[in-house]
Amino acid sequence: MGNHTAVSTFLLWGFSSFPDIHTFLFVAVFFSHVTILAANVSIMVTIKLSHNLHTPMYFFLCGLSFSESCTTMVIIPRMLVDLLSESKTISLPECATQMFFFFGLAANNCFILAAMSYDRYTAIHSPLHYPILMTRKICFQLMMASCVVGTVVSLCIVIIVFNLSFCNSSTIQHFFCDIAPVVSLACDYTFFQEMVLLAFTTFVLVGSFILIMIPYVFIVSIVVKMPSARGRYKAFSTCSSHLTVVVIHYGFACFVYLRPKNSDSSREDMLMAVTYTVLTPLLNPIVYSLRNKEMQIALRKVLGSVIRHFPQMVNKRAQNM
């Protein structure tokens, strides 16, 4: 990207400081990854096959599940390979590509959560006009806007980072190409560039969080005026899963990307990044499954249907052979 870049390959040092727990980490991360993919695919298939879930809320949930599955695919397979491999090198273009897709998808997740917040506000504020206000076209436009904003922000970050000169070292003190560990290797990283990168990450995290909180301020003001306790409970219960995911998602992300950095925080950042890239995507589908009765009922129906029809499909295939 920059002609002055001296380094062409990096070493993802990652968990090399913890050689004794490589096997444990591999097993734990592998099964977490399989669970993440299985849970998200189950949610997407259930929403697709259940006509009663063909609503804006579940359209956004399906998009979030797909985006989070893609986010983990960008990071975790490479992490698993490096845990078993002696060579942990990654080329500069591969590093830039990983950073672009990770931050693009992560930003997309943030703005999908913001769209889900607007959807919940519309459902509670204008239940009679909800089908008109949240049409399939509007939902699709909100989803595409999230994707476009995430892509543009990620592209700007990658262009800034990979136009730096990397001459201090080629060892990235992380298990993937994150912003802070990569820019720490640059010898021409200025305060201005640091502030621009901080502005982009702040725009994504704080900007999308404000977009989430504004509808919830109006939701609370509407709900507290409801005369019946049952109505208040029903209104809050429709938002509980979304709020839980928001707290988990933004809690870890803000700790990793918005707190002040110092030379002693690399290990702490890496361990927190494991939580953000593995634990958060694992918890999100669990939260939406356990705290949502509609999803629970639909999941049981789909799984029951698969269990009933699977033996018949196997028998038919065996007869055809």
CSV table of C-alpha atoms in Angstrom, one decimal:
chain,number,residue,atom,x,y,z
A,1,MET,CA,0.0,0.0,0.0
A,2,GLY,CA,2.7,2.5,0.9
A,3,ASN,CA,5.9,2.1,-1.2
A,4,HIS,CA,8.0,3.0,1.8
A,5,THR,CA,6.8,0.0,3.9
A,6,ALA,CA,9.9,-2.1,4.9
A,7,VAL,CA,8.1,-5.1,6.4
A,8,SER,CA,6.3,-7.5,4.0
A,9,THR,CA,5.4,-10.2,6.6
A,10,PHE,CA,4.4,-10.1,10.2
A,11,LEU,CA,4.6,-12.7,13.0
A,12,LEU,CA,1.4,-13.2,15.0
A,13,TRP,CA,3.0,-13.8,18.4
A,14,GLY,CA,-0.5,-14.2,20.0
A,15,PHE,CA,-0.4,-17.0,22.5
A,16,SER,CA,3.2,-17.9,22.1
A,17,SER,CA,3.8,-16.6,25.6
A,18,PHE,CA,1.5,-19.3,26.9
A,19,PRO,CA,2.8,-22.5,25.3
A,20,ASP,CA,1.6,-24.7,28.2
A,21,ILE,CA,-2.1,-24.0,27.5
A,22,HIS,CA,-2.1,-24.2,23.6
A,23,THR,CA,-3.9,-27.5,23.6
A,24,PHE,CA,-6.5,-26.3,26.1
A,25,LEU,CA,-7.0,-23.1,24.2
A,26,PHE,CA,-7.3,-25.0,20.9
A,27,VAL,CA,-10.0,-27.3,22.3
A,28,ALA,CA,-11.9,-24.5,24.0
A,29,VAL,CA,-11.8,-22.1,21.0
A,30,PHE,CA,-12.6,-24.9,18.5
A,31,PHE,CA,-15.8,-26.1,20.4
A,32,SER,CA,-16.8,-22.5,21.0
A,33,HIS,CA,-16.5,-21.8,17.3
A,34,VAL,CA,-18.5,-24.8,16.3
A,35,THR,CA,-21.2,-23.8,18.9
A,36,ILE,CA,-21.3,-20.2,17.5
A,37,LEU,CA,-21.8,-21.4,14.0
A,38,ALA,CA,-24.3,-24.1,14.9
A,39,ALA,CA,-26.3,-21.6,17.1
A,40,ASN,CA,-26.3,-18.8,14.5
A,41,VAL,CA,-27.2,-21.2,11.6
A,42,SER,CA,-30.0,-22.6,13.8
A,43,ILE,CA,-31.4,-19.1,14.4
A,44,MET,CA,-31.2,-18.2,10.7
A,45,VAL,CA,-32.8,-21.5,9.5
A,46,THR,CA,-35.5,-21.2,12.2
A,47,ILE,CA,-36.4,-17.7,11.1
A,48,LYS,CA,-36.4,-18.7,7.5
A,49,LEU,CA,-38.7,-21.7,8.0
A,50,SER,CA,-41.1,-20.1,10.6
A,51,HIS,CA,-43.6,-17.8,9.0
A,52,ASN,CA,-44.6,-16.3,12.3
A,53,LEU,CA,-41.0,-15.0,12.6
A,54,HIS,CA,-41.1,-13.2,9.3
A,55,THR,CA,-41.1,-9.8,11.1
A,56,PRO,CA,-38.6,-6.9,11.1
A,57,MET,CA,-37.2,-7.8,14.5
A,58,TYR,CA,-36.3,-11.3,13.3
A,59,PHE,CA,-35.1,-10.0,9.9
A,60,PHE,CA,-32.5,-7.9,11.8
A,61,LEU,CA,-31.7,-10.8,14.1
A,62,CYS,CA,-31.1,-13.1,11.1
A,63,GLY,CA,-28.8,-10.4,9.6
A,64,LEU,CA,-27.0,-10.0,13.0
A,65,SER,CA,-26.5,-13.8,13.2
A,66,PHE,CA,-25.1,-14.0,9.7
A,67,SER,CA,-22.7,-11.0,10.3
A,68,GLU,CA,-21.5,-12.4,13.6
A,69,SER,CA,-20.8,-15.8,12.0
A,70,CYS,CA,-18.8,-14.1,9.3
A,71,THR,CA,-16.9,-12.1,11.9
A,72,THR,CA,-15.8,-15.2,13.8
A,73,MET,CA,-14.8,-16.8,10.5
A,74,VAL,CA,-12.4,-14.0,9.9
A,75,ILE,CA,-10.5,-14.5,13.2
A,76,ILE,CA,-11.0,-17.9,14.8
A,77,PRO,CA,-9.9,-20.4,12.0
A,78,ARG,CA,-6.6,-18.5,11.7
A,79,MET,CA,-6.3,-18.5,15.5
A,80,LEU,CA,-6.8,-22.3,15.6
A,81,VAL,CA,-4.2,-22.9,12.9
A,82,ASP,CA,-1.6,-20.7,14.7
A,83,LEU,CA,-2.2,-22.5,18.0
A,84,LEU,CA,-1.0,-25.7,16.4
A,85,SER,CA,1.6,-24.3,14.0
A,86,GLU,CA,5.2,-23.3,14.5
A,87,SER,CA,5.0,-20.8,11.7
A,88,LYS,CA,2.7,-17.9,12.6
A,89,THR,CA,3.6,-15.5,9.8
A,90,ILE,CA,1.0,-13.5,8.0
A,91,SER,CA,1.8,-11.4,4.9
A,92,LEU,CA,1.0,-7.7,4.8
A,93,PRO,CA,-1.9,-8.0,2.3
A,94,GLU,CA,-3.4,-10.9,4.4
A,95,CYS,CA,-3.1,-8.8,7.5
A,96,ALA,CA,-4.8,-5.8,5.8
A,97,THR,CA,-7.6,-8.1,4.5
A,98,GLN,CA,-8.2,-9.6,7.9
A,99,MET,CA,-8.4,-6.1,9.5
A,100,PHE,CA,-10.7,-4.8,6.8
A,101,PHE,CA,-13.2,-7.7,7.1
A,102,PHE,CA,-13.1,-7.8,10.9
A,103,PHE,CA,-13.7,-4.1,11.5
A,104,GLY,CA,-16.2,-3.9,8.6
A,105,LEU,CA,-18.3,-6.8,10.0
A,106,ALA,CA,-17.9,-5.5,13.6
A,107,ALA,CA,-19.1,-2.1,12.7
A,108,ASN,CA,-22.0,-3.7,10.7
A,109,ASN,CA,-23.0,-5.5,13.9
A,110,CYS,CA,-23.0,-2.2,15.8
A,111,PHE,CA,-25.3,-0.5,13.4
A,112,ILE,CA,-27.6,-3.5,13.0
A,113,LEU,CA,-28.1,-3.3,16.8
A,114,ALA,CA,-29.0,0.3,16.3
A,115,ALA,CA,-31.5,-0.6,13.6
A,116,MET,CA,-33.0,-3.2,16.0
A,117,SER,CA,-33.4,-0.5,18.7
A,118,TYR,CA,-35.3,1.7,16.2
A,119,ASP,CA,-37.5,-1.3,15.3
A,120,ARG,CA,-38.4,-1.9,19.0
A,121,TYR,CA,-39.2,1.8,19.5
A,122,THR,CA,-41.5,1.8,16.4
A,123,ALA,CA,-43.3,-1.4,17.6
A,124,ILE,CA,-44.0,0.1,21.0
A,125,HIS,CA,-44.7,3.7,20.0
A,126,SER,CA,-46.9,3.0,16.9
A,127,PRO,CA,-48.1,-0.6,17.1
A,128,LEU,CA,-51.0,0.1,14.7
A,129,HIS,CA,-48.8,1.8,12.1
A,130,TYR,CA,-45.9,-0.6,12.6
A,131,PRO,CA,-46.4,-2.7,9.4
A,132,ILE,CA,-46.5,0.5,7.4
A,133,LEU,CA,-43.4,2.2,9.1
A,134,MET,CA,-41.3,-1.0,9.1
A,135,THR,CA,-41.8,-2.4,5.6
A,136,ARG,CA,-39.5,-5.0,4.1
A,137,LYS,CA,-38.0,-2.3,1.9
A,138,ILE,CA,-37.2,-0.1,4.9
A,139,CYS,CA,-35.7,-3.0,6.8
A,140,PHE,CA,-33.5,-3.9,3.8
A,141,GLN,CA,-32.4,-0.3,3.5
A,142,LEU,CA,-31.4,-0.1,7.1
A,143,MET,CA,-29.5,-3.4,6.8
A,144,MET,CA,-27.7,-2.1,3.7
A,145,ALA,CA,-26.9,1.2,5.3
A,146,SER,CA,-25.3,-0.7,8.2
A,147,CYS,CA,-23.2,-2.7,5.8
A,148,VAL,CA,-22.1,0.4,3.7
A,149,VAL,CA,-21.1,2.4,6.8
A,150,GLY,CA,-19.2,-0.5,8.2
A,151,THR,CA,-17.3,-1.1,4.9
A,152,VAL,CA,-16.4,2.6,4.4
A,153,VAL,CA,-15.2,3.1,8.0
A,154,SER,CA,-13.1,-0.1,7.9
A,155,LEU,CA,-11.6,0.8,4.5
A,156,CYS,CA,-10.6,4.2,5.9
A,157,ILE,CA,-8.9,2.6,8.9
A,158,VAL,CA,-7.1,0.0,6.8
A,159,ILE,CA,-5.8,2.7,4.4
A,160,ILE,CA,-4.5,4.8,7.3
A,161,VAL,CA,-2.8,1.9,9.1
A,162,PHE,CA,-1.2,0.2,6.1
A,163,ASN,CA,0.2,3.5,4.6
A,164,LEU,CA,2.5,3.6,7.7
A,165,SER,CA,6.2,2.5,7.6
A,166,PHE,CA,6.7,-0.7,9.6
A,167,CYS,CA,10.3,-0.7,10.6
A,168,ASN,CA,10.3,-1.1,14.4
A,169,SER,CA,9.6,-4.8,14.4
A,170,SER,CA,7.6,-7.5,12.5
A,171,THR,CA,6.1,-9.2,15.6
A,172,ILE,CA,2.5,-8.4,16.3
A,173,GLN,CA,1.7,-8.9,20.0
A,174,HIS,CA,-1.7,-10.3,19.3
A,175,PHE,CA,-3.5,-13.3,17.7
A,176,PHE,CA,-4.9,-11.3,14.8
A,177,CYS,CA,-4.2,-8.0,13.0
A,178,ASP,CA,-5.8,-5.5,15.4
A,179,ILE,CA,-5.3,-1.8,15.2
A,180,ALA,CA,-3.2,-1.0,18.3
A,181,PRO,CA,-0.7,-4.0,18.0
A,182,VAL,CA,-0.1,-3.2,14.3
A,183,VAL,CA,0.4,0.6,14.5
A,184,SER,CA,2.8,0.0,17.5
A,185,LEU,CA,5.2,-1.4,14.9
A,186,ALA,CA,5.2,1.7,12.8
A,187,CYS,CA,8.0,4.2,12.9
A,188,ASP,CA,6.1,7.2,11.4
A,189,TYR,CA,2.9,6.9,13.5
A,190,THR,CA,1.9,10.5,14.4
A,191,PHE,CA,-0.5,11.9,17.0
A,192,PHE,CA,-2.7,13.1,14.2
A,193,GLN,CA,-3.1,9.6,12.7
A,194,GLU,CA,-3.8,8.3,16.2
A,195,MET,CA,-6.6,10.8,16.7
A,196,VAL,CA,-8.1,10.0,13.3
A,197,LEU,CA,-8.2,6.3,14.1
A,198,LEU,CA,-9.7,7.1,17.5
A,199,ALA,CA,-12.3,9.2,15.8
A,200,PHE,CA,-13.3,6.3,13.5
A,201,THR,CA,-13.6,3.8,16.4
A,202,THR,CA,-15.4,6.3,18.5
A,203,PHE,CA,-17.8,7.0,15.6
A,204,VAL,CA,-18.6,3.3,15.3
A,205,LEU,CA,-18.9,2.5,19.1
A,206,VAL,CA,-20.1,5.7,20.6
A,207,GLY,CA,-22.1,6.8,17.6
A,208,SER,CA,-24.0,3.5,17.2
A,209,PHE,CA,-24.5,3.4,21.0
A,210,ILE,CA,-26.1,6.8,21.0
A,211,LEU,CA,-28.4,5.7,18.1
A,212,ILE,CA,-29.4,2.7,20.3
A,213,MET,CA,-30.0,4.7,23.5
A,214,ILE,CA,-32.1,7.5,21.9
A,215,PRO,CA,-35.0,5.1,21.0
A,216,TYR,CA,-34.7,3.5,24.5
A,217,VAL,CA,-35.1,6.9,26.2
A,218,PHE,CA,-38.4,7.3,24.3
A,219,ILE,CA,-39.4,3.7,25.0
A,220,VAL,CA,-38.9,4.2,28.7
A,221,SER,CA,-41.0,7.4,28.6
A,222,ILE,CA,-43.8,5.6,26.8
A,223,VAL,CA,-43.7,2.5,29.0
A,224,VAL,CA,-43.8,4.3,32.4
A,225,LYS,CA,-47.0,6.0,31.3
A,226,MET,CA,-48.8,2.7,30.5
A,227,PRO,CA,-51.6,2.2,33.0
A,228,SER,CA,-51.3,-1.6,33.4
A,229,ALA,CA,-48.4,-3.5,34.9
A,230,ARG,CA,-48.9,-6.3,32.4
A,231,GLY,CA,-48.5,-3.9,29.5
A,232,ARG,CA,-45.3,-2.5,30.9
A,233,TYR,CA,-43.9,-6.0,31.5
A,234,LYS,CA,-44.8,-7.0,27.9
A,235,ALA,CA,-43.2,-3.9,26.4
A,236,PHE,CA,-40.0,-4.3,28.4
A,237,SER,CA,-39.8,-8.1,27.7
A,238,THR,CA,-39.7,-7.4,24.0
A,239,CYS,CA,-36.6,-5.3,24.5
A,240,SER,CA,-34.8,-7.4,27.2
A,241,SER,CA,-32.9,-9.7,24.8
A,242,HIS,CA,-31.7,-6.8,22.7
A,243,LEU,CA,-30.6,-4.8,25.7
A,244,THR,CA,-28.7,-7.8,27.1
A,245,VAL,CA,-26.8,-8.2,23.9
A,246,VAL,CA,-26.1,-4.5,23.7
A,247,VAL,CA,-24.6,-4.5,27.2
A,248,ILE,CA,-22.4,-7.5,26.5
A,249,HIS,CA,-21.3,-6.3,23.0
A,250,TYR,CA,-20.5,-2.7,24.0
A,251,GLY,CA,-19.0,-3.5,27.4
A,252,PHE,CA,-16.2,-5.6,26.0
A,253,ALA,CA,-15.7,-3.6,22.8
A,254,CYS,CA,-15.4,-0.2,24.6
A,255,PHE,CA,-12.9,-1.7,27.1
A,256,VAL,CA,-10.7,-3.0,24.3
A,257,TYR,CA,-10.9,0.0,21.8
A,258,LEU,CA,-11.7,3.2,23.8
A,259,ARG,CA,-9.6,3.0,26.9
A,260,PRO,CA,-6.1,4.6,27.0
A,261,LYS,CA,-3.3,2.3,25.7
A,262,ASN,CA,0.1,1.8,27.2
A,263,SER,CA,3.0,-0.6,26.6
A,264,ASP,CA,2.0,-2.9,29.5
A,265,SER,CA,-1.5,-3.4,28.3
A,266,SER,CA,-0.9,-5.7,25.3
A,267,ARG,CA,-1.5,-9.0,27.2
A,268,GLU,CA,-4.6,-7.6,28.9
A,269,ASP,CA,-5.9,-6.3,25.5
A,270,MET,CA,-5.3,-9.7,23.9
A,271,LEU,CA,-7.1,-11.6,26.7
A,272,MET,CA,-10.0,-9.2,26.4
A,273,ALA,CA,-10.0,-9.6,22.6
A,274,VAL,CA,-10.5,-13.3,23.1
A,275,THR,CA,-13.6,-12.5,25.1
A,276,TYR,CA,-14.8,-10.1,22.5
A,277,THR,CA,-14.1,-12.4,19.5
A,278,VAL,CA,-15.1,-15.7,21.0
A,279,LEU,CA,-17.3,-15.2,24.1
A,280,THR,CA,-19.6,-12.4,22.9
A,281,PRO,CA,-20.6,-14.2,19.6
A,282,LEU,CA,-21.2,-17.3,21.7
A,283,LEU,CA,-23.4,-15.5,24.2
A,284,ASN,CA,-25.5,-13.5,21.7
A,285,PRO,CA,-27.4,-16.5,20.1
A,286,ILE,CA,-27.8,-18.0,23.6
A,287,VAL,CA,-29.4,-14.8,24.9
A,288,TYR,CA,-31.8,-14.5,22.0
A,289,SER,CA,-32.7,-18.2,22.4
A,290,LEU,CA,-33.2,-18.4,26.2
A,291,ARG,CA,-34.9,-15.0,26.7
A,292,ASN,CA,-37.3,-15.2,23.7
A,293,LYS,CA,-40.3,-17.5,24.0
A,294,GLU,CA,-41.2,-17.1,20.3
A,295,MET,CA,-37.7,-18.2,19.3
A,296,GLN,CA,-37.7,-21.1,21.7
A,297,ILE,CA,-41.0,-22.4,20.4
A,298,ALA,CA,-39.9,-22.0,16.8
A,299,LEU,CA,-36.6,-23.7,17.4
A,300,ARG,CA,-38.3,-26.7,19.1
A,301,LYS,CA,-40.6,-27.1,16.1
A,302,VAL,CA,-37.8,-26.9,13.5
A,303,LEU,CA,-35.6,-29.3,15.5
A,304,GLY,CA,-38.5,-31.7,16.0
A,305,SER,CA,-39.2,-31.6,12.3
A,306,VAL,CA,-35.6,-32.2,11.4
A,307,ILE,CA,-35.4,-35.2,13.8
A,308,ARG,CA,-38.6,-36.7,12.4
A,309,HIS,CA,-37.7,-36.3,8.8
A,310,PHE,CA,-33.9,-37.1,9.0
A,311,PRO,CA,-34.3,-40.9,9.2
A,312,GLN,CA,-36.8,-40.8,6.3
A,313,MET,CA,-34.3,-38.9,4.1
A,314,VAL,CA,-31.5,-41.3,5.1
A,315,ASN,CA,-33.7,-44.3,4.1
A,316,LYS,CA,-34.7,-42.8,0.8
A,317,ARG,CA,-31.1,-42.1,-0.1
A,318,ALA,CA,-30.1,-45.6,0.9
A,319,GLN,CA,-32.9,-47.1,-1.3
A,320,ASN,CA,-31.8,-44.9,-4.3
A,321,MET,CA,-28.2,-46.2,-3.9
